[in-house]
Coordinates of C-alpha atoms and ligand atoms in Angstrom, one line a residue:
M1 CA 45.0 138.5 -29.8
K2 CA 43.1 136.4 -32.6
H3 CA 46.2 134.4 -33.3
N4 CA 46.6 133.6 -29.9
L5 CA 42.8 132.3 -29.2
K6 CA 43.5 130.5 -32.9
M7 CA 46.6 128.7 -31.3
K8 CA 44.9 127.8 -27.9
L9 CA 41.8 126.6 -29.9
S10 CA 44.2 124.3 -32.3
T11 CA 45.8 123.2 -29.0
C12 CA 42.7 121.9 -27.0
L13 CA 41.5 120.1 -30.3
T14 CA 45.1 118.5 -30.9
I15 CA 45.0 117.2 -26.9
F16 CA 41.4 116.3 -27.6
F17 CA 42.0 114.1 -30.8
L18 CA 45.0 112.5 -29.0
C19 CA 42.8 111.5 -25.9
I20 CA 40.3 109.9 -28.7
I21 CA 43.2 108.4 -30.3
C22 CA 44.7 107.0 -27.0
S23 CA 41.7 105.7 -25.7
I24 CA 41.0 104.0 -28.9
G25 CA 44.3 102.5 -28.9
N26 CA 44.2 101.5 -25.2
A27 CA 40.8 100.1 -23.9
Q28 CA 39.8 99.1 -20.5
T29 CA 39.1 96.1 -18.8
T30 CA 38.2 95.7 -15.1
I31 CA 38.9 92.2 -13.4
Q32 CA 37.8 91.6 -9.6
L33 CA 39.5 88.5 -7.8
H34 CA 37.2 86.9 -5.4
T35 CA 39.8 85.9 -2.6
S36 CA 37.8 85.3 0.3
D37 CA 38.1 81.5 0.1
S38 CA 35.3 79.6 2.2
G39 CA 37.2 76.3 1.5
K40 CA 34.3 75.8 -1.0
N41 CA 36.5 76.9 -4.2
P42 CA 37.1 73.9 -6.4
V43 CA 40.6 72.7 -7.1
I44 CA 41.4 73.2 -11.0
S45 CA 42.0 69.4 -11.9
K46 CA 45.4 68.8 -13.5
Y47 CA 43.5 66.5 -16.3
I48 CA 42.1 69.6 -17.7
Y49 CA 45.4 70.0 -19.4
S50 CA 45.4 66.4 -20.8
H51 CA 46.1 65.2 -24.5
F52 CA 44.6 62.9 -27.2
A53 CA 46.7 60.5 -29.4
E54 CA 44.9 58.8 -32.2
H55 CA 46.0 56.1 -34.7
L56 CA 45.6 59.3 -37.4
G57 CA 48.0 60.5 -40.1
N58 CA 51.5 60.9 -38.1
G59 CA 50.0 61.4 -34.6
I60 CA 51.2 57.8 -33.4
Y61 CA 53.8 56.7 -36.3
G62 CA 56.2 59.5 -36.8
G63 CA 55.1 61.6 -34.2
F64 CA 55.3 59.8 -30.9
Y65 CA 56.7 56.3 -31.8
V66 CA 59.5 55.8 -34.3
G67 CA 60.6 52.2 -33.2
D68 CA 63.6 51.1 -31.5
T69 CA 65.6 50.7 -34.8
S70 CA 65.1 54.4 -36.0
K71 CA 68.3 56.6 -36.1
I72 CA 65.8 59.1 -34.3
P73 CA 67.2 59.1 -30.6
N74 CA 64.4 57.3 -29.0
T75 CA 63.7 55.2 -25.4
N76 CA 61.7 51.8 -26.4
G77 CA 61.1 53.5 -29.9
V78 CA 59.5 56.7 -28.3
R79 CA 61.3 59.8 -29.7
N80 CA 63.5 61.3 -27.0
D81 CA 62.8 64.8 -28.1
V82 CA 59.2 64.3 -27.3
I83 CA 59.4 62.8 -24.3
A84 CA 61.6 65.7 -22.9
A85 CA 58.9 68.4 -24.4
L86 CA 56.1 66.7 -22.8
R87 CA 57.6 66.3 -19.7
K88 CA 58.4 69.9 -19.4
M89 CA 54.7 70.8 -20.4
K90 CA 53.6 68.5 -17.4
I91 CA 51.1 66.4 -19.8
P92 CA 48.8 64.6 -16.9
A93 CA 47.0 62.1 -19.0
L94 CA 46.9 60.8 -22.6
R95 CA 43.9 59.5 -24.2
W96 CA 44.4 56.8 -26.8
P97 CA 43.7 54.8 -29.3
G98 CA 40.8 57.0 -30.8
G99 CA 38.7 59.0 -31.8
C100 CA 36.8 57.1 -34.4
F101 CA 39.7 54.8 -34.6
A102 CA 38.9 53.2 -31.3
D103 CA 35.7 51.7 -32.0
T104 CA 37.5 49.9 -35.1
Y105 CA 40.4 48.7 -32.7
H106 CA 40.7 45.3 -31.6
W107 CA 43.4 45.4 -28.8
K108 CA 44.4 41.9 -29.1
D109 CA 45.7 42.7 -32.5
G110 CA 48.5 44.9 -30.6
I111 CA 49.9 42.7 -28.2
G112 CA 52.9 40.0 -28.7
P113 CA 55.3 39.5 -31.0
K114 CA 55.4 42.4 -33.5
D115 CA 55.9 40.4 -36.6
K116 CA 52.6 38.3 -35.6
R117 CA 50.3 41.3 -35.3
P118 CA 48.0 41.4 -38.2
E119 CA 48.1 44.4 -40.4
I120 CA 44.6 46.2 -40.8
V121 CA 43.2 48.8 -43.1
N122 CA 42.9 52.3 -40.8
R123 CA 39.4 52.9 -42.4
W124 CA 38.7 56.3 -40.5
W125 CA 41.9 57.9 -41.5
G126 CA 43.5 57.8 -44.9
G127 CA 42.8 53.9 -45.7
V128 CA 46.6 53.5 -44.8
T129 CA 48.1 50.4 -43.6
E130 CA 47.9 50.0 -39.7
D131 CA 50.4 47.2 -38.6
N132 CA 49.5 47.3 -34.9
S133 CA 53.6 47.8 -34.3
F134 CA 52.2 50.3 -31.5
G135 CA 49.8 48.5 -29.1
T136 CA 49.0 48.1 -25.7
H137 CA 52.3 47.7 -24.2
E138 CA 53.8 50.4 -26.2
F139 CA 51.4 52.8 -25.1
L140 CA 51.3 52.0 -21.5
N141 CA 55.1 52.0 -21.3
M142 CA 55.3 55.2 -23.0
C143 CA 52.8 56.7 -20.8
E144 CA 55.4 55.7 -18.1
L145 CA 57.8 57.8 -19.7
L146 CA 56.1 60.8 -20.4
G147 CA 54.9 60.8 -16.6
A148 CA 51.4 60.8 -17.9
E149 CA 48.2 58.7 -17.1
P150 CA 46.6 56.8 -19.6
Y151 CA 43.1 57.0 -20.5
I152 CA 42.1 54.0 -23.2
S153 CA 38.9 54.5 -25.1
G154 CA 37.4 51.1 -25.6
N155 CA 35.6 49.7 -28.5
V156 CA 32.0 49.6 -28.2
G157 CA 31.1 50.1 -32.0
S158 CA 32.3 47.1 -33.2
G159 CA 33.6 45.2 -30.0
T160 CA 32.0 43.2 -27.2
V161 CA 31.7 43.3 -23.6
Q162 CA 33.9 40.5 -23.1
E163 CA 36.7 42.3 -25.3
L164 CA 36.6 45.4 -23.1
A165 CA 36.3 43.5 -20.0
D166 CA 39.4 41.8 -21.0
W167 CA 41.3 44.5 -21.8
V168 CA 40.6 46.2 -18.4
Q169 CA 41.9 42.9 -16.7
Y170 CA 44.8 42.4 -18.9
V171 CA 46.3 45.8 -18.1
S172 CA 45.0 46.1 -14.6
S173 CA 44.7 42.7 -13.0
D174 CA 47.5 41.3 -10.6
N175 CA 45.3 37.9 -9.5
K176 CA 46.1 34.8 -11.6
N177 CA 43.6 34.8 -14.5
P178 CA 43.8 34.0 -18.4
M179 CA 44.6 38.0 -19.1
S180 CA 47.0 38.8 -16.4
E181 CA 48.9 35.6 -17.4
L182 CA 48.7 36.7 -21.2
R183 CA 50.1 39.9 -20.1
K184 CA 53.0 38.1 -18.6
A185 CA 53.6 35.9 -21.3
N186 CA 54.1 39.1 -23.4
G187 CA 56.9 40.3 -21.3
R188 CA 55.1 42.6 -18.4
D189 CA 54.9 41.1 -15.1
K190 CA 53.4 43.8 -13.0
P191 CA 50.0 45.5 -14.0
W192 CA 49.9 49.1 -15.2
S193 CA 48.0 51.8 -13.4
V194 CA 45.0 52.5 -15.7
G195 CA 42.1 54.5 -14.0
F196 CA 40.5 56.4 -17.1
W197 CA 38.3 54.2 -19.6
G198 CA 36.3 55.5 -22.2
V199 CA 33.4 53.3 -23.0
G200 CA 33.0 54.1 -26.9
N201 CA 33.6 57.3 -28.7
E202 CA 30.8 59.4 -30.4
A203 CA 28.8 56.8 -30.1
W204 CA 26.0 58.9 -32.0
G205 CA 28.1 58.9 -34.9
C206 CA 31.4 57.0 -36.0
G207 CA 31.1 54.8 -33.1
G208 CA 28.0 53.2 -34.1
N209 CA 25.1 55.9 -35.2
M210 CA 23.3 55.0 -31.9
T211 CA 20.4 56.8 -30.3
A212 CA 21.1 58.3 -27.0
E213 CA 18.3 56.0 -25.3
Y214 CA 20.3 52.8 -27.2
Y215 CA 23.8 53.7 -25.9
A216 CA 22.9 54.3 -22.4
N217 CA 21.7 51.0 -22.3
E218 CA 24.6 49.9 -23.8
F219 CA 26.8 51.8 -21.5
R220 CA 25.1 50.1 -18.7
K221 CA 26.2 46.9 -19.7
Y222 CA 29.8 47.5 -20.6
S223 CA 30.4 49.4 -17.4
T224 CA 29.1 46.7 -15.1
F225 CA 31.6 44.6 -16.4
M226 CA 34.4 46.6 -16.6
A227 CA 34.1 47.4 -13.1
N228 CA 34.7 43.9 -12.1
G229 CA 38.0 43.8 -14.2
G230 CA 40.9 45.4 -12.6
A231 CA 42.6 46.1 -9.2
G232 CA 42.6 49.9 -8.8
K233 CA 40.0 52.3 -9.2
I234 CA 38.4 52.7 -12.5
F235 CA 37.0 56.0 -14.0
R236 CA 34.4 55.4 -16.6
I237 CA 33.9 57.8 -19.0
A238 CA 30.6 57.7 -21.2
S239 CA 30.7 59.0 -24.8
G240 CA 29.2 62.3 -24.7
A241 CA 27.4 64.8 -26.7
S242 CA 28.4 67.0 -29.6
D243 CA 28.3 70.4 -29.1
A244 CA 24.9 71.5 -27.9
D245 CA 23.3 68.2 -28.1
Y246 CA 21.7 68.6 -24.7
N247 CA 19.4 65.9 -25.1
W248 CA 22.6 63.3 -25.0
T249 CA 23.5 64.5 -21.5
E250 CA 20.2 64.6 -20.0
T251 CA 19.4 60.9 -21.5
L252 CA 22.9 59.7 -20.1
M253 CA 22.3 61.4 -17.0
K254 CA 18.5 60.2 -16.5
N255 CA 19.5 56.5 -17.7
I256 CA 22.6 55.5 -16.2
P257 CA 22.9 54.5 -12.6
H258 CA 25.1 56.8 -10.8
N259 CA 27.2 54.1 -9.3
L260 CA 28.4 53.0 -12.9
I261 CA 29.5 56.3 -14.2
E262 CA 32.2 58.7 -13.2
G263 CA 32.4 61.2 -16.3
V264 CA 30.3 62.4 -19.3
A265 CA 32.2 63.5 -22.4
L266 CA 31.6 66.5 -24.7
H267 CA 33.3 67.3 -28.0
H268 CA 33.7 70.5 -29.4
Y269 CA 35.9 71.8 -32.3
A270 CA 36.4 75.2 -33.1
I271 CA 35.4 75.2 -36.9
I272 CA 34.1 77.7 -39.3
D273 CA 32.0 75.2 -41.8
W274 CA 32.8 71.6 -41.7
G275 CA 32.3 72.0 -45.8
K276 CA 34.8 75.2 -45.9
K277 CA 37.0 75.1 -43.0
G278 CA 39.6 77.7 -44.3
P279 CA 43.5 77.6 -44.1
A280 CA 45.5 77.0 -40.8
I281 CA 47.9 79.8 -41.5
N282 CA 46.8 82.3 -44.5
F283 CA 43.5 83.3 -42.9
T284 CA 41.6 86.5 -42.9
E285 CA 40.5 88.3 -39.8
K286 CA 36.8 87.6 -40.7
Q287 CA 37.9 83.9 -40.4
Y288 CA 40.2 84.3 -37.1
F289 CA 36.8 85.8 -35.9
Q290 CA 35.1 83.1 -36.7
I291 CA 37.0 80.6 -35.2
M292 CA 37.1 82.7 -32.2
Q293 CA 33.0 82.7 -32.0
S294 CA 33.2 78.9 -32.3
A295 CA 36.1 78.5 -29.9
M296 CA 34.5 80.6 -27.3
R297 CA 31.1 78.9 -27.6
M298 CA 32.8 76.3 -25.3
E299 CA 31.6 78.8 -22.4
E300 CA 28.0 78.3 -23.1
L301 CA 28.3 74.8 -23.7
V302 CA 30.2 73.9 -20.4
T303 CA 27.7 76.1 -18.5
K304 CA 24.4 74.3 -20.3
H305 CA 25.9 70.7 -20.0
S306 CA 26.8 71.7 -16.7
A307 CA 23.5 72.6 -15.7
I308 CA 21.9 69.5 -17.0
M309 CA 24.3 67.4 -14.9
D310 CA 23.6 69.6 -11.7
K311 CA 19.9 68.5 -12.0
Y312 CA 20.9 65.0 -11.6
D313 CA 23.8 64.9 -9.5
P314 CA 23.5 68.0 -7.6
A315 CA 26.7 66.9 -5.8
K316 CA 28.8 67.1 -8.6
K317 CA 30.1 63.6 -8.3
I318 CA 30.1 62.9 -12.2
A319 CA 32.5 65.2 -14.4
L320 CA 32.2 66.8 -17.4
V321 CA 35.3 65.2 -19.7
V322 CA 35.7 67.6 -22.7
D323 CA 37.7 64.8 -24.4
E324 CA 38.1 66.4 -27.8
W325 CA 38.7 70.1 -28.2
G326 CA 40.4 72.3 -30.4
G327 CA 40.8 74.0 -33.8
W328 CA 40.0 72.3 -37.0
Y329 CA 41.2 74.0 -40.6
D330 CA 41.8 72.6 -44.0
V331 CA 44.7 70.2 -44.1
E332 CA 48.4 72.1 -45.4
A333 CA 48.5 71.8 -49.4
G334 CA 50.3 68.3 -50.5
T335 CA 49.4 66.7 -47.3
N336 CA 47.0 63.3 -47.0
P337 CA 43.5 65.0 -46.5
G338 CA 43.0 62.0 -44.0
F339 CA 45.8 62.8 -41.9
L340 CA 44.6 66.1 -40.4
Y341 CA 47.8 67.7 -40.6
Q342 CA 47.3 71.6 -40.2
Q343 CA 50.2 74.4 -38.9
N344 CA 49.3 76.5 -35.6
T345 CA 49.2 80.1 -35.5
I346 CA 48.8 83.0 -32.7
R347 CA 45.2 82.2 -33.3
D348 CA 45.6 78.8 -32.0
A349 CA 47.3 80.4 -28.8
M350 CA 44.3 82.4 -28.5
V351 CA 42.1 79.3 -28.9
A352 CA 44.4 77.5 -26.2
G353 CA 44.1 80.5 -23.9
T354 CA 40.3 81.2 -23.9
T355 CA 39.4 77.5 -23.7
L356 CA 41.5 76.6 -20.7
N357 CA 40.4 79.8 -19.1
T358 CA 36.9 78.5 -19.6
F359 CA 37.6 75.2 -18.2
N360 CA 39.4 76.6 -15.1
N361 CA 36.5 78.8 -14.5
H362 CA 34.1 75.6 -14.4
S363 CA 36.5 73.2 -12.7
D364 CA 33.8 72.2 -10.2
R365 CA 32.3 70.2 -13.1
V366 CA 34.8 70.2 -15.7
R367 CA 37.8 67.7 -14.5
M368 CA 39.4 66.7 -17.6
A369 CA 39.9 67.8 -20.8
N370 CA 41.8 66.5 -23.9
L371 CA 43.2 68.9 -26.4
A372 CA 42.6 67.0 -30.1
Q373 CA 45.4 66.1 -30.8
C374 CA 48.8 65.8 -29.2
I375 CA 51.1 65.6 -32.5
N376 CA 50.9 66.3 -36.0
V377 CA 47.2 66.1 -36.1
L378 CA 44.6 69.1 -35.9
Q379 CA 45.4 71.6 -32.9
A380 CA 49.0 69.9 -32.0
V381 CA 51.6 70.7 -29.4
I382 CA 54.5 69.3 -31.5
L383 CA 54.9 68.8 -35.2
T384 CA 57.6 66.5 -36.4
D385 CA 59.4 66.2 -39.8
K386 CA 61.4 63.0 -39.6
A387 CA 64.1 64.1 -37.2
K388 CA 63.2 67.2 -36.6
M389 CA 60.6 68.6 -33.9
I390 CA 58.9 71.7 -33.4
L391 CA 56.7 73.5 -30.5
T392 CA 53.7 75.2 -31.4
P393 CA 52.2 78.0 -29.7
T394 CA 49.6 76.0 -28.3
Y395 CA 52.5 73.9 -26.7
H396 CA 53.7 77.2 -25.1
V397 CA 50.1 78.2 -23.7
M398 CA 49.7 74.7 -22.3
E399 CA 53.3 74.7 -21.1
M400 CA 52.5 78.6 -19.5
Y401 CA 49.2 77.5 -18.0
N402 CA 50.5 74.3 -16.0
V403 CA 51.0 76.5 -13.2
H404 CA 47.0 76.3 -12.6
Q405 CA 47.2 72.2 -12.3
D406 CA 45.7 71.4 -9.1
A407 CA 45.8 74.8 -7.8
T408 CA 42.6 76.0 -6.1
L409 CA 40.4 78.1 -8.3
I410 CA 40.0 82.0 -7.6
P411 CA 36.9 82.8 -8.8
L412 CA 36.5 86.3 -10.5
T413 CA 34.4 88.7 -12.2
I414 CA 35.6 90.3 -15.5
K415 CA 34.4 93.5 -17.2
T416 CA 35.7 93.7 -20.4
D417 CA 35.7 95.8 -23.7
D418 CA 34.6 94.2 -26.9
Y419 CA 36.5 93.0 -29.8
T420 CA 34.3 94.0 -33.0
L421 CA 34.2 93.3 -36.2
G422 CA 31.5 94.5 -38.5
A423 CA 28.4 93.9 -36.7
E424 CA 29.8 91.3 -34.6
K425 CA 31.5 91.5 -31.4
L426 CA 33.3 89.1 -28.7
P427 CA 34.5 89.8 -25.4
A428 CA 38.1 90.9 -25.9
I429 CA 39.9 89.5 -22.3
S430 CA 39.5 86.4 -20.9
A431 CA 41.2 85.5 -17.5
S432 CA 41.2 83.0 -14.5
A433 CA 43.3 82.4 -11.6
S434 CA 44.5 80.5 -9.1
K435 CA 46.3 79.8 -5.9
D436 CA 48.8 76.8 -5.8
K437 CA 49.7 74.5 -2.7
A438 CA 52.9 76.9 -2.0
G439 CA 50.2 79.9 -1.8
I440 CA 51.6 81.5 -5.2
V441 CA 48.9 83.5 -7.3
H442 CA 48.8 82.6 -11.0
I443 CA 46.6 84.8 -13.4
S444 CA 46.2 83.8 -16.9
L445 CA 45.0 86.3 -19.3
V446 CA 44.1 86.5 -22.9
N447 CA 43.4 89.2 -25.4
I448 CA 41.8 87.9 -28.5
N449 CA 41.9 91.6 -30.0
P450 CA 44.3 91.8 -32.6
N451 CA 43.9 95.7 -33.1
K452 CA 44.3 97.0 -30.0
A453 CA 46.3 96.8 -26.6
E454 CA 44.1 96.5 -23.7
Q455 CA 44.5 98.4 -20.0
I456 CA 43.3 95.9 -17.6
T457 CA 43.0 96.9 -13.8
I458 CA 42.9 93.7 -11.6
N459 CA 41.5 94.3 -7.8
L460 CA 43.4 91.6 -6.0
G461 CA 41.0 91.4 -3.2
D462 CA 43.4 90.6 0.0
I463 CA 46.2 89.5 -2.1
K464 CA 48.9 91.6 -1.2
P465 CA 52.2 90.6 -3.4
S466 CA 55.4 91.6 -2.7
Q467 CA 56.8 90.4 -6.3
I468 CA 55.2 90.3 -9.4
T469 CA 56.7 88.4 -12.6
G470 CA 55.0 87.3 -15.6
R471 CA 55.4 85.8 -19.4
I472 CA 54.0 86.9 -22.5
L473 CA 53.4 84.9 -25.9
T474 CA 52.5 87.1 -28.9
S475 CA 53.8 88.2 -32.3
A476 CA 53.5 90.6 -34.9
K477 CA 50.8 88.9 -36.9
L478 CA 48.1 86.5 -36.3
Q479 CA 49.3 84.3 -38.9
D480 CA 52.6 83.9 -37.2
Y481 CA 54.0 80.3 -36.6
N482 CA 56.7 78.2 -35.7
S483 CA 58.2 76.4 -38.7
F484 CA 60.8 73.7 -39.3
T485 CA 63.5 76.4 -40.5
D486 CA 62.2 79.1 -37.8
P487 CA 61.3 77.1 -34.6
D488 CA 61.3 79.8 -32.0
K489 CA 59.8 82.7 -33.9
I490 CA 56.9 82.4 -31.0
K491 CA 58.1 81.6 -27.8
P492 CA 57.3 83.0 -24.2
V493 CA 59.3 85.9 -23.0
P494 CA 59.3 87.7 -19.8
F495 CA 56.6 90.1 -19.2
K496 CA 57.1 93.7 -17.6
G497 CA 53.8 95.2 -18.5
A498 CA 52.3 94.5 -14.7
A499 CA 52.6 96.8 -12.1
L500 CA 50.9 97.7 -8.6
K501 CA 49.1 100.5 -7.8
N502 CA 47.1 101.5 -4.8
G503 CA 46.3 97.7 -4.4
N504 CA 45.4 97.2 -7.7
L505 CA 47.1 95.4 -10.7
N506 CA 47.6 97.4 -13.7
I507 CA 48.5 95.8 -17.0
T508 CA 48.9 96.8 -20.6
M509 CA 48.0 93.8 -22.4
P510 CA 49.5 93.8 -26.4
A511 CA 47.1 93.2 -29.3
A512 CA 46.6 89.2 -29.4
S513 CA 48.7 88.1 -26.6
V514 CA 48.4 85.4 -23.8
V515 CA 49.9 86.5 -20.5
V516 CA 50.5 84.4 -17.1
L517 CA 51.2 86.3 -14.0
T518 CA 53.1 85.1 -11.0
L519 CA 52.1 86.7 -7.7
N520 CA 54.3 85.8 -4.7
Ligands
LIG1 O1 40.2 64.2 -33.6 C1 39.6 63.6 -34.9 C2 38.2 63.0 -35.0 O2 37.2 63.9 -34.5 C3 37.8 61.8 -33.9 O3 38.8 60.7 -34.1 C4 36.5 61.7 -33.4 O4 36.2 61.2 -32.2 C5 36.2 63.2 -33.7 O5 34.9 63.4 -34.6

């Protein structure tokens, strides 16, 4: 009898502890989709999925462009493997030529016969010689090959109003004028279609160390003459705030007449400490946590910058353009510190997935964003080594998420567990959802917790799917990455962990994973 009681007690205790272990292993998140669309839900602009390519390190030369005499297969000098990969990812727009480089760039150096183009020093990035062999024609023709719209960053810091107005006219004008004649003489008869123009870059820093008030006045002047330059619709983007410089946004919104401006920029990098950024691969969990803290600050930044914009522009005519974002780490050992070359791990997939969910959920105001940078620089989607090319985990997230491009946002509320490290915590799950033009619903989910799977229940509202499919991106370790010797270590695979029950969607989301679901 006594023995039996002991047995029962020990069985109960075992079950009790098993339950505790299970609940530790699988946490709980609930998501509610708000599907009653009153026609007011914003469209997630495809331009949120845009990219940035600066004359920096091997971003342009060796990355996009190898020249038409290269043995690497190319079309007019642009790598064919890169063209295919970026087309598959559906790159909507590409920002060029900088960054800091833009405010030192004089576009007339990069047109005409290549042997006549001057060589300059790239003073921002490694002090290397820039031979100007990749200029306006090469960039705009490349955009046509990629199926991407160009976004040209004009030189305000060391340029003139006339120089920028001439550039607009050179690329866009169909009328007879000195600039369109020059373009024709250089071999391009028809104008290109260039809508997006940046009026300087980081005017508060490398773009001229201006005050917000001074820059707002400069912007008014530049913008006035740019408007007269080209044929099509022009979208002028003001150099915006760094991080939480809300005064910068407020000053621009207050001081620039709204008929002169279509977008205000914002730059935010996920960084631990500018003096001690930490490694791109062999980071600790603490460094992972710090990067996620910094990346997820994007939510607060776009919320607060948007609130300021709402004050001056309640109709939301002016876009918030996050034209530089991404993770920034120490360069890989043995590489030029001025080239900003870093590897890309599952950590970067977490940064990309959570940030893109934030942009989707704020698509009423955030209507363009450009990942920094596209190839071989910072949080790149592509890395190249001579003839070899690899796709990074960030590429795969961008490709998986492209289903949201130009789809209608489905707002959601989320109640999630925390990912805790020591005394600090972050929301473990991030999500966004949309309905595309064919009526197909997509839900993108990120579990940033590297230690726990998460049970997620999604209330689908009035969505009644007959089929659910999905793809997942994950790997055994946060530090895993694709290398030139193991290029496909990390790639999306079919996801089978979602099931419908009583109208709800139940998902088991593995630790440190990105999932995109398709509901037909
Ligand atoms: O993306 C690298 C640099 O970061 C850009 O040139 C500059 O705009 C920013 O500070």
